[in-house]
Each structure stands twice: as structure tokens, then as C-alpha cells.
């Protein structure tokens, strides 16, 4: 439970014990109380728009959780940017600033029994699927404490025990993989679904259409979720896609357009699509209308192909974190002060994780050969080129 | 023992493993209702149903990727490429996903997947349907590659491949499906990483695989008649190469001839010679010779097609030439 903070007294996170605090303003509303919010309009394709909710209820506790998750994500990404600029993170680093409501809203709608897979802009999915900021950042800094032992990097984060399958570097290739997750869900006779995320650029990949065809044919329980953040790398959707109405591009498959900057909208839209999948009706092509504040990756300034006005106006009018903050304050569950306290606390947590990521040990040299193959009956688990050795000398009888 | 066609041996392996393990499934074009274009999956669909013997649309990239996605959740799919050529469309999935997911996840995933199908030069099928992809895949880390060549080894190898927890690319040959052989009734497995000694000998080590094994065997009578004593080794495992067994042979014969169906350039032989050079240079009395297919797209015309691949008479000539040249040095 969040405890009211007063200047000079540190606020605690939800899980910590709370000392009594001197209050400088009226008591805050109990977090279990709820409000009802109008949802921005959905758009549907081959689905009845009227069966989608026009409003939803949320408690202070839920909004609090969404706020903390999104803020933590925003801070983590900002720190990842700094780590990259100071040379601690190398290679490619694709930041999620602005898109946090998608990651958080999805998890509010489904469980870890459901499968999730996405492309390379995936640090926040790793967090949303249960990893720690330490696990994510130390993978980015290439340390053995990283979620992939330092051998994957930014684009290859995984949390298999919570059914998160990465973290994929090749645009669109996760489409068929996600179809395989849905196939496995159906094969096992479960009601689980697979959410397969990709961007507006990947939406033009042939394999997405191939995967859609199979999913519709076999009624696989899959949500193909296009995060339309308006730009591939430096090419806008207008210059890459013959149709910018991504939610209709499933053609014979049902489609759903969701305001991806509104976490409640994401939650309700995905919950609806997920239930439809669970009943065996087949795939839903979801378009998340979202926006990335940063460039495609850190090596992209993000300014050559769009105006700073556009970025600023998105931040000012549709920022997902600001939307939830407003709901919390207007709902009486928090004040600007109290939220600043939470932000301070989360920043401290993320800062500590950054220090951890900078100092954690590198993988030892022998990890170079580790996990190329899984152990098998023939015993070899070390491979050098095409040579198999069982530790003996070449030419000795086996 | 019972006499069985190669395609039946492969089918029996698949059937036995599917019966034992409900997570084993088959994914590919026309594998189900049609019975498989080479009959390897004939009647399996009526036994196991549409989901476990899945007829796919013509979308190699995606159904291979789908199989990989299923494998990382714990299913054990067998992907059939109607012709291995078509799997070039799935190269990204095979190389970047099947080959890499275990490593880039720091060991978080196991990928029990078999990708099988026929390749090789057939009877005037045209260049695009006469591909040999073994060497293209051989460089990919994270894969195992085997090439079967007889009904006996096909069955034992496929059962092992299905049980292996790694992605195994399993090469069959278009012209070998109608081979017949007696195989044991009892269940048997063959190791994925060991050669098969076809014939023991002491004069020269002939390394071969797949259809060329049979061309080597066809060359034997002429060689034996003239008193040559070749040791014939079917590589079976193309990745990893069983260099340990190969070296036992080379230390005995000191001469190596490679007979392969892939193109000469960057072929299986190229990698073999490099490894023999690294490990067995001092054992050699002569440079390693490789007989490979021409570096050309396979022509349609029958005689030209025959000239594309190595024929038994060329093998005879080469063995004689190598042994004679070594004798000349020694004497």
C-alpha cells in the first residue's frame, strides 16, 4: 500500500512496511475504491464494435500499479540510453519511451499462462513478464547476471518460465514463432493464447501474412499485435504501407484498433481480443496506436524524418504515464507530491540497478562454448566448428 | 528381419516415435491427407489426426518458424520440406532461430526439432529441384546435420533425431526412397554423430555420404578385381563431422578420397579437407582428393545431368590414380 509522504520522509514502495507519516494535506482516498472511465473509441474489422466496452472501472490500487510499472520502465529505458552513451551498452539498443502503456496494459489483461513474443524493442516486455531491472540492464551491459547470461544482449531477452519468448532481432521472424506458440496452446488443449507483437514496419513482411493465413485456417488462439508507432526506422507508415489501417490488414481475420497510449484502453481491448481467441474463433489482428519518443535505436536521432513539434505534442497530449498520474490525482488517490515521492523511490531502485549492471561480473571465457547445443544421449555438448570431441585426443578409439 | 523400402523405414520411425510420445508431430505440405509426396507420412494422418499430421499452406518460411515456436514450448515437431530446396525460403528461421535461440537465451531454451526432406540431383528435375544444401547449412552453429543413405540407417537415424533435444537437419535423397533392405524387427537407434563403416580396407579411405555412397559401392567390383582394398566410410553425420573415426582410418591408409554430390566450391569436402589438414597432415602420403559435382546449376538434359555428378567410373579412376601416385613416391 502506498503511504502518503511528506517532505523529508521517504515514501515506500508497495511491498515495504510503512511507518506513520505526518500529513500535510487531507487524507488520500483508499486505494481499493474505484472510478469509471470512458474509453477512447475502438475500431473494429469483422467484429461488432458494439460488443466492445465504452468505459471501464479501475481502482486506485490498479492505477497505482500501472503508474509504477510504467514509470519504472521509463526510467529503465532512460538509464539504458545513458549507459549506451557512456559505452556500457554496445551494439543496438531500441528504447520503448512512450509505448509503456502497451506493455503494462497487455499484462493487466492476460496471465503468464498466455504466451508473449515480440521483436527487439523488448526491454519493457522482459520487465513486464517478471524480470528485474537488474536482470535487464545487466544483460544490456553484457554481464553473466543478465537474463541471457550476457550472450544475447538488448534484442535477446527471454523469460521462459513466464512464457515470454523474446526478444527477436530479425523483423517479422517472430510472427511465425508466435504462431507456433499458439499452435502449442491449441495442441495441448488449453485456453491459453499467444500474443505476437511486431511493428508497423514488420507488418509489411510476407511471413506475417503467411502466419495469419495459417492462424485463421486452423483457428489458432493468437493475437497478432501491431505496435504502430508511425515509423519503421526512418520511413513513415505513409511511405511504407499501402494501407495504414493496420487493424484491417488481416483481411479475412478480425481486427481491432486500440489507443495504445491509454493503459485502460489497452487492457480492455486486449482482454476482449483474448477472450475471443480463447473461444476458438481464431486470430485477432490488433493495431496499437502508439508512439516512440526516441529514435528507432540509439544510433538514430529520431529527428530527420519527423518534426520535434510532433514529438513534443505527443508528449504533451498523450503521454501514457501522465494520463495515469492525472487519473490518480483527480481520483483523489494521490497528489503531485505523493507521486513525486513514488517517482523518487523508483528512480533510486533503477539507479541501484544501473550500478549493479555496471559492476556485475562478465561471463567467464568458457561460456563461449556453452549452450550451442542441448545435452544429448551422445554426450557431446562442446562443439568446435564441425568437430566433436569428448575430451579425448583426435584419433583415439572412442 | 523384414525387407522394407527407404520411405517405409522413415515412416516406421516417425510412426513409432509418434505412438510413444504425444508431443511428436509432423508439419509440412501434403504430409497428411495426401500421404506425403514421397509417401514418408502415408496413412499417419488417419492414425494421428489433422493436428498431429498438419497439412500446411505453401509457406515454408512461416511453417518452419511455427515449428520452431512450438519446439521452444516443448513440442517435438518434424518439419518436412517437400524438397529441401524449398527450405531456402526458411533459411532465416533455420539459421537465426533454430540455430541460435538456445545460445542467445543463455541456455534458456531447448529446441527439439527435426527438419527433414529430400534433396540431391534426381532424374532431370531441373536446377531448382536438384539442390544440395548440406554445405549451406553446415556452417550454422547450433544445428546437427545427418544424411541417411539406406533404409537401415534411415530408420535408426530418424528415431535418434526425433529424440534429440537439438535441431537436426535430416537429409534424404530423391533417388533413394525406393531402395529396399532387410532391417531388424526390434527397435534400434543409430547415433547422430558417428560414421558408418561400409567396407573395411587398408589402401585408401573413401569418405562419402548419401547417394554417392552407392556410386562408391558400384565402383568397388572394378577396384577389387584389380586388387585394390579401399576402406569406405559413409559420413552420416555432416555436422559435427566424426573426425575421430575418420582419423582412425586415415592413420591406417594414409590416403583420402572424398566423393560428394554437393558442388565442389565450399562443399562438405572443403571442410573435411581443412580438418584433415589440421589434424592429420602428417598421416597423409598424398593430398586429399575430392570428387564433387560441377559448380553449375543442374542442367535438364539427361546426359549433361549425368556429367554433373560423379559417376562410378570416375571413382575407379581416381582411386587408381591416387594409389599409383603414392606408390611412385614410395618406390
XYZ file of C-alpha atoms in Angstrom:
729
model
C 0.000 0.000 0.000
C 1.305 3.409 -0.846
C 1.921 5.594 2.154
C 1.461 9.332 1.994
C 4.713 11.141 2.019
C 5.646 14.435 3.459
C 8.695 16.407 2.561
C 11.611 14.815 4.372
C 10.002 11.422 4.836
C 10.777 8.828 2.177
C 7.792 7.129 0.649
C 7.912 3.369 0.462
C 7.059 1.044 -2.323
C 4.025 -1.155 -2.042
C 5.822 -4.090 -0.632
C 7.620 -2.320 2.205
C 6.358 -1.792 5.741
C 5.025 1.710 6.332
C 5.825 3.994 9.220
C 3.202 6.571 10.138
C 3.762 9.822 8.289
C 2.833 13.316 9.273
C 0.276 14.506 6.764
C 0.338 17.957 5.385
C -2.914 17.619 3.406
C -6.251 15.814 3.522
C -6.096 12.007 3.788
C -5.916 10.250 0.431
C -8.690 8.101 -0.892
C -8.474 4.393 -0.093
C -6.840 2.586 -2.963
C -9.457 -0.129 -3.232
C -12.060 2.413 -4.264
C -12.817 2.675 -7.960
C -13.755 5.121 -10.634
C -15.310 4.588 -14.005
C -13.531 5.974 -17.061
C -14.687 6.484 -20.609
C -12.546 4.660 -23.082
C -11.367 6.212 -26.347
C -13.145 4.729 -29.324
C -12.057 1.353 -30.616
C -12.303 0.469 -34.260
C -13.202 -2.995 -35.433
C -12.832 -5.093 -38.529
C -15.111 -8.090 -38.917
C -16.109 -7.695 -35.286
C -19.103 -5.990 -33.742
C -17.957 -2.626 -32.397
C -20.946 -2.513 -30.087
C -19.731 -5.523 -28.164
C -16.632 -3.633 -27.053
C -16.773 -1.665 -23.793
C -17.115 2.127 -23.947
C -15.978 2.560 -20.378
C -14.202 0.641 -17.672
C -13.627 0.695 -13.942
C -10.271 0.931 -12.253
C -9.269 1.060 -8.627
C -6.646 3.329 -7.166
C -4.542 0.259 -6.499
C -4.661 -0.791 -10.128
C -3.841 2.699 -11.385
C -1.062 2.883 -8.823
C 0.371 -0.381 -10.122
C 0.142 0.747 -13.734
C 1.803 4.048 -12.865
C 4.672 2.406 -11.006
C 5.258 -0.177 -13.733
C 5.254 2.422 -16.495
C 7.397 4.855 -14.585
C 9.901 2.130 -13.749
C 10.009 1.212 -17.429
C 10.516 4.830 -18.468
C 13.363 5.254 -16.003
C 14.973 1.989 -17.022
C 14.910 2.994 -20.675
C 16.271 6.443 -19.885
C 19.078 4.862 -17.917
C 19.713 2.361 -20.697
C 20.168 5.345 -23.002
C 22.734 6.834 -20.614
C 24.533 3.509 -20.267
C 24.746 3.332 -24.041
C 26.079 6.885 -24.362
C 28.748 6.134 -21.767
C 29.830 2.981 -23.574
C 28.478 0.411 -21.121
C 25.917 -0.842 -23.611
C 27.011 -1.568 -27.166
C 25.505 -2.659 -30.425
C 21.843 -1.965 -30.897
C 19.518 -0.560 -28.251
C 15.870 0.101 -29.099
C 14.052 2.164 -26.489
C 10.404 1.994 -25.573
C 9.830 5.532 -24.217
C 6.245 6.439 -24.968
C 4.983 2.912 -25.543
C 4.824 1.775 -21.918
C 1.028 1.564 -21.795
C 1.121 -1.265 -24.299
C 3.448 -3.417 -22.203
C 1.594 -2.740 -18.965
C -1.933 -2.858 -20.382
C -1.292 -6.237 -22.002
C -0.158 -7.794 -18.740
C -3.210 -6.341 -16.988
C -5.390 -8.251 -19.449
C -3.728 -11.682 -19.629
C -1.718 -14.021 -17.391
C 1.658 -15.695 -17.513
C -0.106 -18.813 -18.772
C -0.511 -16.910 -22.004
C 2.469 -16.653 -24.322
C 4.129 -13.408 -25.342
C 6.670 -12.733 -28.056
C 7.874 -9.543 -29.637
C 10.705 -8.013 -31.656
C 13.797 -6.203 -30.435
C 12.190 -3.212 -28.695
C 11.587 -5.520 -25.792
C 13.259 -4.356 -22.558
C 9.894 -3.443 -21.063
C 8.269 -6.730 -22.040
C 11.046 -8.526 -20.155
C 10.251 -6.393 -17.139
C 6.501 -6.823 -17.556
C 6.961 -10.583 -17.703
C 8.624 -10.683 -14.342
C 12.318 -9.958 -14.692
C 14.098 -7.327 -12.598
C 15.658 -4.102 -13.796
C 18.995 -5.670 -12.727
C 18.364 -8.659 -14.985
C 17.533 -6.474 -17.962
C 20.260 -3.856 -17.553
C 22.995 -6.358 -16.805
C 22.061 -8.213 -19.984
C 22.440 -4.915 -21.820
C 25.856 -4.442 -20.249
C 26.722 -7.998 -21.256
C 27.210 -9.434 -17.782
C 26.736 -13.007 -16.647
C 23.910 -11.859 -14.360
C 21.884 -10.823 -17.377
C 18.772 -12.770 -18.270
C 20.614 -14.413 -21.160
C 23.929 -14.708 -19.368
C 25.330 -11.753 -21.290
C 25.195 -13.696 -24.550
C 22.026 -12.255 -26.033
C 22.124 -8.522 -25.500
C 19.369 -5.981 -25.847
C 17.496 -7.807 -28.589
C 17.539 -11.226 -26.946
C 15.812 -11.111 -23.590
C 13.720 -14.117 -22.522
C 11.693 -15.275 -19.523
C 10.562 -18.771 -20.461
C 9.139 -19.636 -17.041
C 6.671 -16.778 -17.548
C 6.173 -17.713 -21.190
C 8.000 -14.741 -22.648
C 9.900 -15.736 -25.760
C 11.878 -12.633 -26.534
C 13.451 -10.587 -27.911
C 13.950 -11.253 -31.655
C 16.330 -9.461 -33.959
C 15.018 -10.156 -37.451
C 11.993 -8.063 -38.373
C 8.895 -10.206 -38.641
C 10.531 -13.558 -37.912
C 8.759 -13.666 -34.558
C 5.438 -13.821 -36.420
C 5.794 -17.500 -37.292
C 7.398 -18.243 -33.914
C 4.365 -16.736 -32.190
C 2.118 -18.799 -34.416
C 3.988 -21.823 -33.096
C 3.290 -20.736 -29.528
C -0.406 -20.520 -30.349
C -0.202 -23.874 -32.108
C 1.271 -25.382 -28.932
C -1.511 -23.810 -26.860
C -4.124 -25.410 -29.101
C -2.222 -28.697 -29.389
C -2.247 -29.029 -25.611
C -5.999 -28.442 -25.468
C -5.594 -25.325 -23.318
C -7.446 -21.992 -23.282
C -4.161 -20.127 -23.415
C -3.391 -17.615 -26.123
C -0.266 -16.239 -27.723
C 0.277 -12.521 -28.214
C 2.672 -11.954 -31.088
C 3.908 -8.375 -31.312
C 5.553 -6.639 -34.218
C 5.878 -3.098 -35.533
C 4.325 -1.147 -38.352
C 7.428 -1.877 -40.411
C 7.208 -5.615 -39.822
C 3.536 -5.558 -40.785
C 4.694 -5.468 -44.407
C 6.632 -8.738 -44.054
C 5.301 -11.654 -46.074
C 5.738 -14.027 -43.171
C 3.164 -12.067 -41.155
C 0.589 -12.722 -43.847
C 1.655 -16.352 -44.094
C 1.281 -16.705 -40.345
C -2.128 -15.004 -40.394
C -3.328 -17.381 -43.064
C -2.357 -20.417 -41.013
C -3.775 -18.918 -37.826
C -7.133 -18.199 -39.430
C -7.219 -21.553 -41.237
C -6.633 -23.534 -38.063
C -8.354 -21.074 -35.698
C -5.182 -20.670 -33.669
C -5.550 -18.638 -30.448
C -3.290 -15.778 -31.398
C -3.372 -12.006 -31.232
C -1.201 -10.506 -33.929
C -0.434 -7.183 -32.337
C 0.996 -4.438 -34.498
C 2.550 -1.665 -32.431
C 2.039 1.163 -34.862
C 4.422 3.836 -33.648
C 4.180 5.542 -37.046
C 7.717 4.818 -38.234
C 9.710 1.815 -39.299
C 13.207 3.073 -38.850
C 13.298 6.363 -40.724
C 10.372 5.636 -43.001
C 6.875 6.639 -42.013
C 3.942 4.279 -42.428
C 2.648 6.532 -45.192
C 5.774 5.772 -47.209
C 5.967 2.043 -46.468
C 2.437 0.707 -46.198
C -0.104 0.759 -48.983
C -2.728 0.630 -46.260
C -2.150 2.417 -42.972
C -5.231 0.828 -41.392
C -3.213 -1.997 -39.936
C -6.109 -3.488 -38.000
C -7.813 -4.246 -41.324
C -4.813 -5.890 -42.909
C -5.733 -9.255 -41.542
C -8.335 -9.124 -44.326
C -10.332 -12.267 -43.554
C -9.224 -12.128 -39.892
C -10.906 -9.990 -37.252
C -9.193 -6.720 -36.421
C -9.189 -4.254 -33.541
C -7.757 -0.752 -33.318
C -6.784 0.361 -29.806
C -5.498 3.696 -28.487
C -2.173 2.375 -27.253
C -1.336 5.418 -25.145
C -4.206 4.735 -22.755
C -3.400 1.838 -20.457
C -7.057 1.127 -19.658
C -7.902 1.050 -23.325
C -5.081 -1.417 -23.906
C -6.230 -3.540 -21.009
C -9.865 -3.690 -22.111
C -9.126 -4.118 -25.788
C -6.679 -6.966 -25.218
C -8.969 -8.617 -22.693
C -11.712 -8.591 -25.306
C -9.497 -9.917 -28.067
C -8.005 -12.541 -25.770
C -11.400 -13.892 -24.755
C -12.399 -14.111 -28.385
C -9.236 -16.114 -29.104
C -9.846 -18.386 -26.131
C -13.239 -19.404 -27.514
C -11.551 -20.724 -30.638
C -12.783 -18.127 -33.075
C -9.336 -17.594 -34.479
C -6.811 -14.779 -34.604
C -7.356 -11.092 -33.983
C -5.142 -8.516 -35.688
C -4.751 -5.761 -33.120
C -3.341 -2.366 -34.033
C -1.929 -0.428 -31.090
C -1.838 3.271 -31.905
C 1.281 4.290 -30.046
C 4.371 6.462 -30.390
C 8.060 6.299 -29.632
C 9.710 9.440 -28.364
C 13.224 8.304 -29.132
C 14.716 7.262 -32.406
C 14.402 3.764 -33.792
C 17.534 2.860 -31.907
C 20.084 4.950 -30.078
C 22.104 5.417 -33.237
C 19.084 7.082 -34.803
C 18.483 10.680 -33.715
C 14.816 10.320 -34.475
C 14.628 13.815 -35.898
C 15.468 13.587 -39.575
C 12.172 12.056 -40.561
C 9.761 13.807 -38.214
C 9.403 17.200 -36.574
C 10.263 17.922 -32.960
C 6.822 19.555 -32.783
C 5.244 16.186 -33.457
C 7.231 14.523 -30.684
C 6.561 17.329 -28.211
C 2.866 17.453 -28.908
C 2.546 13.682 -28.369
C 4.348 14.035 -25.061
C 2.178 16.925 -24.034
C -1.172 15.489 -25.030
C -0.988 11.679 -24.929
C 1.826 10.565 -22.657
C 0.710 7.279 -21.066
C 2.281 7.968 -17.696
C 0.847 11.466 -17.436
C -2.598 10.073 -18.249
C -2.470 7.704 -15.284
C -0.996 10.345 -12.994
C -3.919 12.612 -13.828
C -6.349 9.788 -13.060
C -4.680 9.134 -9.712
C -4.650 12.783 -8.709
C -8.129 13.606 -9.992
C -9.434 10.441 -8.347
C -8.075 11.561 -5.023
C -5.740 8.615 -4.542
C -2.581 10.683 -4.841
C -1.223 14.175 -5.019
C 1.527 15.580 -7.143
C 3.684 15.470 -4.021
C 2.904 11.865 -3.229
C 3.594 10.782 -6.779
C 6.880 12.691 -6.773
C 7.782 10.599 -3.753
C 7.000 7.396 -5.572
C 8.989 8.568 -8.556
C 11.953 9.348 -6.329
C 11.811 5.902 -4.811
C 11.580 4.204 -8.206
C 14.446 6.295 -9.523
C 16.557 5.124 -6.602
C 15.709 1.495 -7.383
C 16.629 1.927 -11.015
C 19.815 3.797 -10.133
C 20.832 0.925 -7.879
C 20.188 -1.486 -10.733
C 22.360 0.644 -13.004
C 25.244 0.411 -10.555
C 24.687 -3.322 -10.343
C 24.740 -3.611 -14.116
C 27.987 -1.678 -14.362
C 29.760 -3.797 -11.770
C 28.373 -7.294 -12.311
C 30.872 -9.892 -13.496
C 31.417 -10.689 -17.157
C 30.706 -14.219 -18.355
C 33.779 -16.440 -17.931
C 35.678 -17.368 -21.125
C 34.418 -20.962 -21.129
C 30.877 -19.674 -21.647
C 31.940 -19.032 -25.240
C 31.175 -22.686 -25.997
C 28.310 -23.150 -23.596
C 24.775 -23.833 -24.814
C 25.456 -24.059 -28.534
C 23.656 -27.375 -28.302
C 21.473 -29.024 -25.698
C 22.891 -32.075 -23.927
C 22.024 -35.291 -25.704
C 22.452 -39.025 -25.468
C 25.668 -38.995 -27.456
C 27.195 -36.899 -24.730
C 28.837 -34.131 -26.656
C 27.994 -30.669 -25.502
C 31.071 -28.888 -26.731
C 31.362 -28.097 -30.371
C 34.319 -26.656 -32.176
C 33.417 -25.905 -35.736
C 32.153 -29.210 -37.005
C 34.374 -31.254 -34.746
C 33.001 -33.374 -31.972
C 35.281 -34.043 -29.079
C 34.534 -35.927 -25.967
C 37.663 -34.634 -24.341
C 39.849 -37.320 -25.829
C 42.537 -36.845 -28.431
C 41.675 -36.930 -32.078
C 42.305 -40.372 -33.480
C 41.890 -42.331 -30.288
C 39.246 -45.029 -30.327
C 36.023 -43.935 -28.706
C 14.210 -59.095 -40.270
C 11.878 -57.708 -42.883
C 12.518 -56.157 -46.263
C 11.444 -52.561 -46.401
C 11.603 -49.540 -48.713
C 13.523 -46.468 -47.555
C 10.329 -44.391 -47.428
C 8.665 -47.064 -45.296
C 11.636 -47.160 -42.961
C 11.319 -43.417 -42.448
C 7.586 -43.774 -41.964
C 8.060 -46.527 -39.422
C 10.480 -44.381 -37.461
C 8.016 -41.491 -37.462
C 5.080 -43.712 -36.555
C 6.916 -45.426 -33.699
C 8.012 -42.135 -32.173
C 4.588 -40.526 -32.575
C 2.968 -43.528 -30.914
C 5.325 -43.315 -27.945
C 5.383 -39.561 -27.436
C 2.291 -37.379 -27.890
C 4.416 -34.274 -28.300
C 5.848 -35.547 -31.601
C 4.034 -34.105 -34.593
C 4.606 -33.665 -38.318
C 4.274 -30.350 -40.135
C 4.581 -29.895 -43.874
C 2.953 -29.691 -47.276
C 0.747 -32.630 -48.251
C 2.007 -34.729 -45.362
C -1.474 -35.527 -44.134
C -4.366 -36.246 -46.431
C -2.134 -36.694 -49.468
C 0.149 -39.099 -47.624
C 3.363 -37.247 -48.335
C 4.793 -36.566 -51.749
C 7.330 -39.375 -51.199
C 4.992 -41.459 -49.047
C 7.052 -40.977 -45.906
C 3.953 -39.955 -43.926
C 1.454 -42.211 -45.665
C -1.600 -43.072 -43.516
C -0.176 -41.354 -40.442
C -2.891 -38.755 -40.649
C -5.688 -41.302 -40.262
C -3.925 -42.640 -37.188
C -2.952 -39.362 -35.522
C -5.350 -36.749 -36.890
C -5.135 -33.372 -38.552
C -3.348 -31.529 -35.788
C -0.537 -34.034 -35.286
C -0.002 -34.531 -39.010
C -0.543 -30.980 -40.149
C -1.059 -30.085 -43.799
C 0.333 -26.607 -44.251
C -0.185 -23.978 -46.897
C 2.809 -23.385 -49.155
C 4.661 -21.116 -46.740
C 7.994 -22.686 -45.852
C 9.385 -19.687 -44.011
C 6.365 -19.483 -41.741
C 5.625 -23.079 -41.061
C 9.253 -23.718 -40.251
C 9.165 -20.721 -37.911
C 5.929 -22.015 -36.450
C 7.542 -25.376 -35.777
C 10.440 -23.640 -34.035
C 7.992 -21.660 -31.888
C 6.227 -24.891 -30.996
C 9.540 -26.601 -30.208
C 10.574 -23.964 -27.686
C 7.384 -24.637 -25.726
C 8.234 -28.342 -25.524
C 6.592 -29.927 -28.556
C 8.761 -32.087 -30.827
C 7.837 -31.168 -34.389
C 9.136 -32.851 -37.515
C 9.092 -30.384 -40.404
C 9.017 -31.947 -43.834
C 10.428 -29.940 -46.691
C 8.747 -31.397 -49.754
C 12.062 -30.774 -51.382
C 14.899 -29.450 -49.265
C 15.410 -26.712 -51.882
C 12.231 -25.082 -50.714
C 13.706 -24.701 -47.263
C 15.983 -21.990 -48.597
C 12.904 -19.854 -48.026
C 13.169 -20.772 -44.373
C 16.901 -20.127 -44.107
C 16.405 -17.218 -41.732
C 14.249 -19.275 -39.398
C 16.689 -22.202 -39.511
C 19.840 -20.159 -39.067
C 18.747 -17.319 -36.831
C 16.068 -19.005 -34.781
C 16.647 -22.753 -34.725
C 20.410 -22.377 -34.683
C 20.613 -19.508 -32.259
C 17.759 -19.489 -29.746
C 19.470 -21.698 -27.221
C 22.703 -19.747 -27.261
C 21.344 -16.192 -27.295
C 18.996 -17.028 -24.455
C 21.926 -18.204 -22.345
C 20.672 -21.798 -22.409
C 17.072 -20.976 -21.586
C 15.588 -22.931 -24.459
C 15.759 -26.469 -25.737
C 14.834 -26.870 -29.352
C 13.868 -30.443 -30.209
C 13.155 -30.104 -33.893
C 13.718 -32.283 -36.938
C 13.772 -30.721 -40.392
C 13.748 -33.488 -42.960
C 13.224 -33.941 -46.643
C 14.762 -34.986 -49.926
C 17.466 -33.154 -51.750
C 20.051 -34.092 -54.306
C 20.158 -34.411 -58.085
C 17.284 -36.542 -59.330
C 16.217 -37.556 -62.818
C 16.003 -34.394 -64.872
C 14.074 -32.411 -62.287
C 15.707 -29.158 -63.360
C 18.139 -26.971 -61.479
C 15.810 -25.585 -58.833
C 14.664 -29.044 -57.797
C 18.141 -30.549 -57.766
C 19.671 -28.641 -54.911
C 22.171 -29.880 -52.401
C 22.005 -27.734 -49.303
C 24.137 -29.700 -46.860
C 27.096 -27.397 -47.198
C 24.982 -24.260 -46.898
C 23.688 -25.401 -43.526
C 26.937 -26.907 -42.314
C 28.324 -23.564 -41.183
C 25.351 -22.726 -38.988
C 26.180 -23.082 -35.294
C 23.582 -24.804 -33.176
C 22.445 -27.353 -35.746
C 23.104 -31.033 -36.173
C 23.091 -32.392 -39.709
C 22.820 -36.002 -40.835
C 22.416 -37.602 -44.236
C 20.824 -41.033 -44.391
C 21.601 -43.412 -47.233
C 19.999 -46.817 -46.604
C 16.684 -47.991 -45.173
C 18.586 -49.358 -42.181
C 20.382 -46.157 -41.271
C 17.382 -44.013 -42.234
C 15.182 -45.601 -39.597
C 17.757 -45.651 -36.836
C 18.908 -42.111 -37.517
C 15.433 -40.615 -37.766
C 14.413 -42.136 -34.448
C 17.525 -40.676 -32.839
C 16.926 -37.323 -34.482
C 13.380 -37.177 -33.152
C 14.616 -37.977 -29.651
C 17.485 -35.488 -29.780
C 16.897 -32.193 -27.996
C 18.558 -30.184 -30.717
C 17.521 -29.019 -34.173
C 18.553 -31.776 -36.573
C 18.550 -31.189 -40.314
C 17.936 -34.628 -41.785
C 18.834 -35.012 -45.443
C 17.232 -37.714 -47.564
C 17.763 -38.175 -51.303
C 15.119 -38.102 -54.048
C 16.576 -41.171 -55.759
C 16.969 -43.370 -52.695
C 13.379 -43.710 -51.497
C 12.839 -46.955 -53.385
C 15.925 -48.685 -52.011
C 14.986 -51.906 -50.295
C 16.810 -53.566 -47.454
C 16.186 -56.019 -44.654
C 16.050 -54.285 -41.293
C 15.598 -55.616 -37.749
C 12.085 -56.004 -36.360
C 13.266 -54.852 -32.938
C 13.585 -51.205 -32.162
C 17.029 -49.714 -32.798
C 18.665 -46.321 -32.719
C 21.754 -45.090 -34.504
C 23.984 -42.327 -33.127
C 23.716 -38.998 -34.904
C 27.406 -38.217 -34.602
C 29.126 -41.341 -35.919
C 30.213 -42.525 -39.340
C 29.172 -45.876 -40.755
C 31.966 -48.168 -41.947
C 30.662 -49.555 -45.237
C 33.755 -51.578 -46.030
C 36.949 -52.066 -44.097
C 40.176 -51.875 -46.061
C 43.725 -50.637 -45.931
C 44.629 -48.969 -49.214
C 42.673 -45.738 -49.175
C 39.960 -44.022 -47.139
C 36.943 -43.099 -49.227
C 34.694 -40.619 -47.457
C 31.209 -40.272 -48.881
C 27.558 -39.798 -47.964
C 24.005 -40.121 -49.271
C 23.595 -41.210 -52.880
C 27.314 -41.106 -53.596
C 27.792 -43.968 -51.109
C 26.028 -46.121 -53.662
C 28.175 -44.836 -56.523
C 31.236 -45.747 -54.458
C 29.803 -49.201 -53.838
C 29.201 -49.533 -57.569
C 32.860 -48.699 -58.164
C 34.070 -51.434 -55.801
C 33.890 -54.520 -58.069
C 36.220 -52.929 -60.612
C 38.635 -51.904 -57.880
C 38.566 -55.229 -56.054
C 39.180 -57.074 -59.305
C 42.437 -55.204 -59.698
C 43.490 -55.885 -56.163
C 42.707 -52.573 -54.519
C 41.433 -52.614 -50.929
C 39.524 -49.416 -50.200
C 38.020 -48.521 -46.835
C 34.626 -46.939 -47.458
C 33.176 -44.662 -44.822
C 29.696 -43.168 -45.002
C 29.969 -39.883 -43.140
C 26.325 -39.987 -41.922
C 26.988 -37.059 -39.596
C 27.786 -33.915 -41.564
C 27.669 -31.708 -38.503
C 29.566 -32.476 -36.397
C 31.976 -34.433 -38.578
C 33.120 -37.618 -36.870
C 36.764 -36.722 -37.236
C 37.698 -39.238 -34.535
C 36.550 -42.196 -36.617
C 37.906 -40.664 -39.798
C 41.312 -40.282 -38.225
C 41.439 -43.951 -37.230
C 41.023 -44.767 -40.895
C 43.475 -42.190 -42.205
C 46.145 -43.371 -39.800
C 45.756 -46.774 -41.411
C 45.533 -45.902 -45.096
C 47.344 -42.535 -45.344
C 45.301 -41.621 -48.430
C 41.893 -39.955 -48.679
C 39.355 -39.631 -51.468
C 36.159 -37.684 -50.883
C 33.172 -38.485 -53.083
C 30.370 -35.992 -52.627
C 27.309 -34.768 -54.512
C 27.465 -31.161 -53.372
C 29.218 -28.582 -55.511
C 32.968 -28.534 -55.214
C 33.096 -24.935 -54.045
C 32.647 -24.637 -50.287
C 31.268 -28.157 -50.153
C 31.382 -30.789 -47.442
C 34.710 -31.921 -48.891
C 36.184 -28.476 -48.450
C 35.503 -28.597 -44.713
C 36.712 -32.207 -44.473
C 39.992 -31.407 -46.182
C 40.522 -28.433 -43.878
C 40.020 -30.604 -40.818
C 42.157 -33.427 -42.166
C 44.851 -30.822 -42.805
C 44.583 -29.561 -39.235
C 44.547 -32.909 -37.502
C 46.049 -35.500 -39.834
C 48.543 -33.731 -42.119
C 51.453 -35.908 -41.019
C 49.452 -39.044 -41.751
C 48.966 -38.234 -45.413
C 51.046 -39.716 -48.208
C 49.195 -37.663 -50.803
C 46.953 -34.622 -50.972
C 43.319 -35.321 -50.218
C 41.289 -35.553 -53.416
C 37.654 -34.549 -53.619
C 35.300 -35.682 -56.344
C 32.354 -33.311 -56.301
C 29.545 -32.159 -58.532
C 30.246 -29.448 -61.058
C 29.837 -25.860 -59.896
C 26.845 -25.323 -62.161
C 23.067 -25.231 -61.921
C 21.967 -28.758 -62.765
C 21.051 -28.977 -66.453
C 17.807 -30.587 -67.570
C 19.261 -32.672 -70.403
C 19.881 -36.230 -69.200
C 23.452 -36.703 -70.392
C 24.515 -33.317 -69.151
C 22.869 -34.058 -65.834
C 24.808 -37.311 -65.563
C 28.007 -35.403 -66.214
C 27.171 -33.008 -63.400
C 27.521 -35.606 -60.689
C 30.329 -38.062 -60.022
C 29.873 -41.437 -61.676
C 31.373 -44.779 -60.523
C 33.940 -44.868 -63.331
C 35.396 -41.573 -62.149
C 35.707 -43.006 -58.661
C 37.586 -46.035 -60.007
C 39.955 -43.816 -61.963
C 40.599 -41.563 -59.028
C 41.382 -44.362 -56.578
C 43.811 -45.895 -59.022
C 45.415 -42.558 -59.688
C 45.948 -41.728 -56.032
C 47.341 -45.118 -55.104
C 49.584 -45.222 -58.144
C 50.978 -41.770 -57.441
C 51.771 -42.693 -53.842
C 53.437 -45.911 -54.955
C 55.542 -43.818 -57.307
C 56.728 -41.637 -54.456
C 57.487 -44.532 -52.175
C 59.296 -46.764 -54.656
